[in-house]
Amino acid sequence: MTSVAAPIEHGGHADAHAQSFVRRYIFSTDHKIIGIQFLLLSLVGLLVGGSLAMLIRWQLGFPTQAMPGGGILPETMAPGGVLLPEFYNALVTMHGTFMVFFAIMPLLVGVFGNFLIPLKIGAADMAFPRLNMASFWIAVPAFALMVVGFFVEGGHAGAGWTSYAPLSANPEWSGVSLGQQIWCVSLVVLGLSSILGATNYITTIINMRAPGMFWFRLPLSIWSLFITAVLTLLAIPILSGAAIMLLFDQTIGTTFFLPPDGGQPLLWQHIFWFFGHPEVYILILPAMGVVSDIIANGSRKPIFGYHSMVYAIIAIGFLGWIVWGHHMFQSGMNPTLGMSFMISTLLIAVPSAIKTFNWLGTMWEGSIRLHVPMLHACAFVSMFVIGGLSGVFMASTTVDIYIHDTYFIVAHIHYVLFGGSLFAIFGAVTFWYPKMFGRMMSRFWGYVHFGLTFLFYNLTFFPMHQLGLGGHMRRIYDPTEYEFLQPLQGTNEFITISAFLLFAVQLIFALNFIVSWFTGEKAPENPWQDTGLEWTTPSPPPHGNWPETPTVHHPPYEFSSPLVEEDYLMQDRAAGKETP
Amino acid sequence: MAHPPESMDQSTQRKHPPYVLIWVVLAVLTAAEVGVAFLQDWPKTLLVIILVLLAAWKALLVALYFMHLRFERNRMRIIAIAPLPLAVILVVAVITEYIL
Amino acid sequence: MSHAATSAVMLPPARAESGAGVYNEKLGMWIFLGSEVMFFTALIGSYLILRVARPEFWAEPGEILNVPITAANTFLLICSSVTMVKAYASIQDGDQAKLKLYLLATALIGATFVGVQIYEYSELIHHGFLPSGYAEGGELAERAQAGTLPAAVGLYGSTFFTMTGFHGFHVTVGVVCLLYVTWRAFRGRYSAQDHRGVEVIGLYWHFVDLVWIILFTIVYLI
């Protein structure tokens, strides 16, 4: 096997100068540019999802009251600023849909998959750069279509982001036809983008690792992106198939999920969740991966138990396929199936717990640097533990009878997706911003944003556990209609105010992001003194990343290594002795 | 530019798999399937099993010889068959809703 | 040892770790086919589940669908797989003429397959078999009323048209890609040393044939 450093073949940087602005920045095949394109698109998605949440919280905190400024919404949505129940249904559906598909997933998989994979494995670009470009440009119309759905006759899809049949399949019952069809089509189009992306990531990681980058020298961010890509490749097509069947039920008279002619509503749930559960691991694994990188960096220590971390990621990837029924304990499915799902769900807590203990073990007796990414990573660990613990309650079929479809579930979702994924995203964006844009984000405002976000986030979502245990159901328009919920209304108001403040605080992040792009401190090659290969390139790296393929001599987290004086040993450094 | 390893066989004289023979087998199996399907007297379950086995045999021939899995390393074969257990899990689990 | 790799171009990237042992495009196609397996699993799996759940919504083999024509069509598609693999074998041996011939034959047979499917669909619709089941007042609906066919076949129609329709769509995409590869072949873009495009479209084409082998059996014969 050759390990000679040979010149990178793809697109020598001399060509780049000759390319037009459009070819360099709009229709770029450079993975770094595509990663940034996904970043901008998904931050818009995050804004949309967050704004929808504000409308939801208004209605729950101050039911059927006119929203300040609500007059700008059309009559079909909120006459006189009072949200209509149909519009509320669309809001909860679209908040989930945008956050899952157009915010968190592209932020983790589209942004960090694209940006980090070639850089961290020592490749010049992805295996299929033009396919990569196609992936992004297919996602854009999917996004646009989903937005358009708000403005069609009948309003947007309102059957929840999980779109259960038969409500979603029969326009007569939901009052929504075009909106639901748009939901289906948009997701099928987005699915194609994801599948092509996954194909690219998997091929690249398998075949294009630099000499010396053995599988067990890959950083955990790459391991988790690899397993995530496998999950994406195999789960998303299931959603595509399901969405197509649903679309046909809606439009050409098929009866897959419509009972009168033999259709099976339960089939929708099974197929959707067979996709849906691997999907949530797609939403958390890359977050776990970047958190590992950041915690090792912030502790100046190698990751504790690197091999077990890898096996845990693989185990989560495997087990994630056989737990889907835990979303369906209340559906009336076969009770024996229910029992097997309970067992597999309880089992899947184990690899996550192993990872948590390993993060703690990494930090134990480390020389801790509490930089902004490290704070976000620590928040990830603690908030994810809370979300994971509530998951254990839900895993039990008997407990779930009581808490299914209540705000206890909503609390869980948001602890793992916001407390988990989103904090990891904030940390990762801050960590790799210098490499992406050549500038540092403001540290001061980073700390302010973190502190206020952490505070208001917990004030918003922790009380939801209580609401759920008190019986507060999900997706209801006016809690005050129910006598038994009226005592909880104070909590709803408190959550709403906290949520408004939480949303407002994100302006700090947005401004930090935008302003730093132009006036941030110029970033050196390795501002965090990290060991990964990406930190051996300029900030930002040129087209092709390296003039010559690097050769890797060390594992990924050689902090405080006895081999060198500095407290970090970069993976490609030939420091005399090769480490396994 | 790196050279390919010396051990790589550079000869143009290679033995191809017996494609025409496999074509004949596939044609015969297809005819057999159609024949079996119209054996009205046989129990339905037996018919289904035979037909599925015949189809699987044909599919295997295409995968092994036309898609060259027969000659690929184990790594490629694992990649090729990896989705199948998932397909089985989904269908079997949900079918138990209706037959158990 | 893989006999497909005959040159540096068709080896895995030489500078890299050993990886899968095959060049990127081939690895990528196999991986993509994995996603296609899952897509058809959703459709075919649903069919199997619905058929077990509500068998009364199906007719017996041959009562509604035309088995003889489809059997012939199945044989056609298998022939196209043979011409495809012969095309590949030809360029492995450096035979440009046979490559072009067999590629054209594959594309032609593939297009014929789609044509026969479209004809079959139009016949079915003409007789009153739709994705939603019987067409009102159609010939099949009347036979159902007379008691010689099941009372309702909504699930039969739904699953039949969706599965075969998406398969047909995949064949069509395959034909378009085949024409592109054929055009490149005519421009002399393939050699014994580098014929990645031929092998990769071949894999896709064989996969589409494989799916049909399964579909023909479980949709038409059971």
Coordinates of N, CA and C in Angstrom, one line a residue, chain C residues 87-169:
Chain C
A87 N -22.2 -6.1 -22.5 CA -21.5 -4.8 -22.8 C -20.3 -4.6 -21.9
Y88 N -20.5 -4.9 -20.7 CA -19.4 -4.7 -19.7 C -18.3 -5.6 -20.0
A89 N -18.6 -6.9 -20.3 CA -17.5 -7.9 -20.6 C -16.8 -7.4 -21.9
S90 N -17.5 -6.9 -22.8 CA -16.9 -6.4 -24.1 C -15.8 -5.4 -23.8
I91 N -16.2 -4.4 -23.0 CA -15.2 -3.3 -22.8 C -14.1 -3.7 -21.9
Q92 N -14.4 -4.7 -21.1 CA -13.3 -5.3 -20.3 C -12.2 -5.9 -21.2
D93 N -12.7 -6.5 -22.3 CA -11.8 -7.0 -23.4 C -11.4 -6.0 -24.4
G94 N -11.8 -4.7 -24.2 CA -11.4 -3.7 -25.1 C -12.2 -3.6 -26.4
D95 N -13.3 -4.4 -26.5 CA -14.1 -4.4 -27.7 C -15.1 -3.3 -27.8
Q96 N -14.7 -2.2 -28.5 CA -15.5 -1.0 -28.5 C -16.8 -1.2 -29.3
A97 N -16.7 -2.0 -30.4 CA -17.8 -2.2 -31.3 C -18.9 -3.0 -30.5
K98 N -18.5 -4.1 -29.8 CA -19.5 -4.8 -29.1 C -20.1 -4.0 -27.9
L99 N -19.3 -3.2 -27.3 CA -19.7 -2.3 -26.2 C -20.9 -1.5 -26.7
K100 N -20.7 -0.8 -27.8 CA -21.8 0.1 -28.3 C -23.0 -0.7 -28.7
L101 N -22.8 -1.9 -29.3 CA -23.9 -2.7 -29.7 C -24.8 -3.2 -28.6
Y102 N -24.1 -3.7 -27.6 CA -24.8 -4.2 -26.4 C -25.5 -3.1 -25.6
L103 N -24.8 -2.0 -25.5 CA -25.4 -0.8 -24.8 C -26.7 -0.4 -25.4
L104 N -26.6 -0.3 -26.8 CA -27.8 0.1 -27.5 C -28.9 -0.9 -27.3
A105 N -28.5 -2.1 -27.4 CA -29.6 -3.2 -27.2 C -30.2 -3.1 -25.9
T106 N -29.4 -2.9 -24.8 CA -29.9 -2.8 -23.5 C -30.9 -1.6 -23.4
A107 N -30.5 -0.4 -23.9 CA -31.4 0.7 -23.8 C -32.7 0.5 -24.6
L108 N -32.6 -0.2 -25.7 CA -33.8 -0.4 -26.6 C -34.7 -1.4 -25.8
I109 N -34.2 -2.5 -25.3 CA -35.0 -3.4 -24.6 C -35.6 -2.8 -23.4
G110 N -34.9 -2.0 -22.7 CA -35.4 -1.3 -21.5 C -36.6 -0.4 -21.9
A111 N -36.4 0.3 -23.0 CA -37.5 1.2 -23.4 C -38.7 0.4 -23.8
T112 N -38.5 -0.7 -24.4 CA -39.6 -1.6 -24.8 C -40.3 -2.1 -23.6
F113 N -39.6 -2.5 -22.5 CA -40.2 -2.9 -21.3 C -41.1 -1.8 -20.8
V114 N -40.6 -0.6 -20.7 CA -41.5 0.5 -20.3 C -42.7 0.7 -21.1
G115 N -42.5 0.5 -22.4 CA -43.6 0.7 -23.4 C -44.7 -0.4 -23.1
V116 N -44.2 -1.6 -22.9 CA -45.2 -2.7 -22.6 C -46.0 -2.4 -21.3
Q117 N -45.2 -1.9 -20.4 CA -45.9 -1.5 -19.1 C -47.0 -0.5 -19.3
I118 N -46.6 0.5 -20.1 CA -47.6 1.6 -20.3 C -48.8 1.0 -21.0
Y119 N -48.5 0.1 -22.0 CA -49.7 -0.5 -22.7 C -50.5 -1.3 -21.7
E120 N -49.9 -2.0 -20.8 CA -50.6 -2.8 -19.8 C -51.4 -1.9 -18.9
Y121 N -50.8 -0.8 -18.5 CA -51.6 0.1 -17.6 C -52.8 0.6 -18.4
S122 N -52.7 1.0 -19.6 CA -53.8 1.6 -20.4 C -54.9 0.5 -20.5
E123 N -54.5 -0.8 -20.8 CA -55.5 -1.8 -20.8 C -56.3 -2.0 -19.5
L124 N -55.5 -2.0 -18.4 CA -56.2 -2.1 -17.1 C -57.1 -1.0 -16.9
I125 N -56.7 0.2 -17.1 CA -57.6 1.4 -16.9 C -58.8 1.3 -17.8
H126 N -58.6 0.8 -19.0 CA -59.7 0.7 -20.0 C -60.7 -0.3 -19.4
H127 N -60.2 -1.4 -18.8 CA -61.2 -2.4 -18.3 C -61.7 -1.9 -16.9
G128 N -61.2 -0.8 -16.4 CA -61.8 -0.3 -15.1 C -61.0 -0.8 -13.9
F129 N -59.7 -0.9 -13.9 CA -58.9 -1.1 -12.7 C -58.0 0.0 -12.5
L130 N -58.2 0.7 -11.3 CA -57.5 1.9 -11.0 C -56.7 1.8 -9.7
P131 N -55.9 2.8 -9.4 CA -55.2 2.8 -8.1 C -56.2 2.8 -7.0
S132 N -57.4 3.3 -7.2 CA -58.4 3.3 -6.2 C -59.3 2.1 -6.2
G133 N -59.0 1.1 -7.1 CA -59.8 -0.1 -7.2 C -60.7 -0.1 -8.5
Y134 N -61.9 -0.5 -8.4 CA -62.7 -0.6 -9.6 C -63.2 0.8 -10.0
A135 N -63.2 1.1 -11.3 CA -63.8 2.3 -11.8 C -65.3 2.1 -11.9
E136 N -66.0 3.1 -11.5 CA -67.5 2.9 -11.4 C -68.0 2.7 -12.8
G137 N -68.8 1.6 -12.9 CA -69.4 1.3 -14.2 C -68.5 0.6 -15.2
G138 N -67.3 0.3 -14.8 CA -66.3 -0.3 -15.6 C -66.6 -1.8 -15.8
E139 N -65.9 -2.4 -16.7 CA -66.2 -3.9 -17.0 C -65.9 -4.7 -15.8
L140 N -64.8 -4.4 -15.1 CA -64.4 -5.2 -13.9 C -65.4 -5.0 -12.8
A141 N -65.8 -3.8 -12.6 CA -66.8 -3.5 -11.6 C -68.0 -4.4 -11.8
E142 N -68.4 -4.5 -13.0 CA -69.6 -5.3 -13.3 C -69.4 -6.8 -13.0
R143 N -68.2 -7.3 -13.3 CA -67.9 -8.7 -13.0 C -67.9 -8.9 -11.5
A144 N -67.5 -7.8 -10.8 CA -67.5 -7.9 -9.3 C -68.9 -8.0 -8.8
Q145 N -69.8 -7.2 -9.4 CA -71.2 -7.2 -9.0 C -71.8 -8.6 -9.3
A146 N -71.3 -9.2 -10.4 CA -71.9 -10.5 -10.7 C -71.3 -11.6 -9.8
G147 N -70.3 -11.2 -9.0 CA -69.8 -12.2 -8.0 C -68.6 -12.9 -8.5
T148 N -68.0 -12.7 -9.7 CA -66.9 -13.4 -10.2 C -65.6 -12.8 -9.8
L149 N -65.6 -11.6 -9.2 CA -64.4 -10.9 -8.7 C -64.7 -10.4 -7.3
P150 N -63.7 -10.1 -6.5 CA -63.9 -9.6 -5.2 C -64.7 -8.3 -5.2
A151 N -65.5 -8.1 -4.1 CA -66.4 -6.9 -4.1 C -65.6 -5.6 -4.3
A152 N -64.5 -5.5 -3.7 CA -63.7 -4.2 -3.7 C -62.2 -4.6 -3.8
V153 N -61.5 -3.8 -4.6 CA -60.0 -4.1 -4.8 C -59.2 -2.9 -4.6
G154 N -59.6 -2.0 -3.7 CA -58.9 -0.7 -3.5 C -57.4 -1.0 -3.2
L155 N -57.2 -1.9 -2.2 CA -55.8 -2.2 -1.8 C -55.0 -2.8 -2.9
Y156 N -55.7 -3.7 -3.7 CA -55.0 -4.3 -4.8 C -54.5 -3.3 -5.8
G157 N -55.4 -2.4 -6.2 CA -55.1 -1.3 -7.1 C -54.0 -0.4 -6.5
S158 N -54.2 0.0 -5.3 CA -53.2 0.9 -4.7 C -51.8 0.3 -4.7
T159 N -51.7 -0.9 -4.2 CA -50.3 -1.5 -4.1 C -49.8 -1.8 -5.5
F160 N -50.6 -2.3 -6.4 CA -50.1 -2.7 -7.7 C -49.6 -1.5 -8.5
F161 N -50.4 -0.5 -8.6 CA -49.9 0.7 -9.4 C -48.7 1.4 -8.7
T162 N -48.7 1.5 -7.4 CA -47.6 2.2 -6.8 C -46.3 1.4 -6.9
M163 N -46.3 0.1 -6.7 CA -45.1 -0.7 -6.8 C -44.6 -0.7 -8.2
T164 N -45.4 -1.1 -9.1 CA -45.0 -1.2 -10.5 C -44.7 0.1 -11.1
G165 N -45.5 1.1 -10.7 CA -45.3 2.5 -11.2 C -43.9 3.0 -10.8
F166 N -43.5 2.9 -9.6 CA -42.2 3.4 -9.2 C -41.1 2.5 -9.8
H167 N -41.4 1.2 -10.0 CA -40.4 0.4 -10.6 C -40.2 0.9 -12.1
G168 N -41.3 1.2 -12.7 CA -41.2 1.7 -14.1 C -40.5 3.0 -14.2
F169 N -40.7 3.8 -13.2 CA -40.0 5.1 -13.1 C -38.5 4.9 -13.0

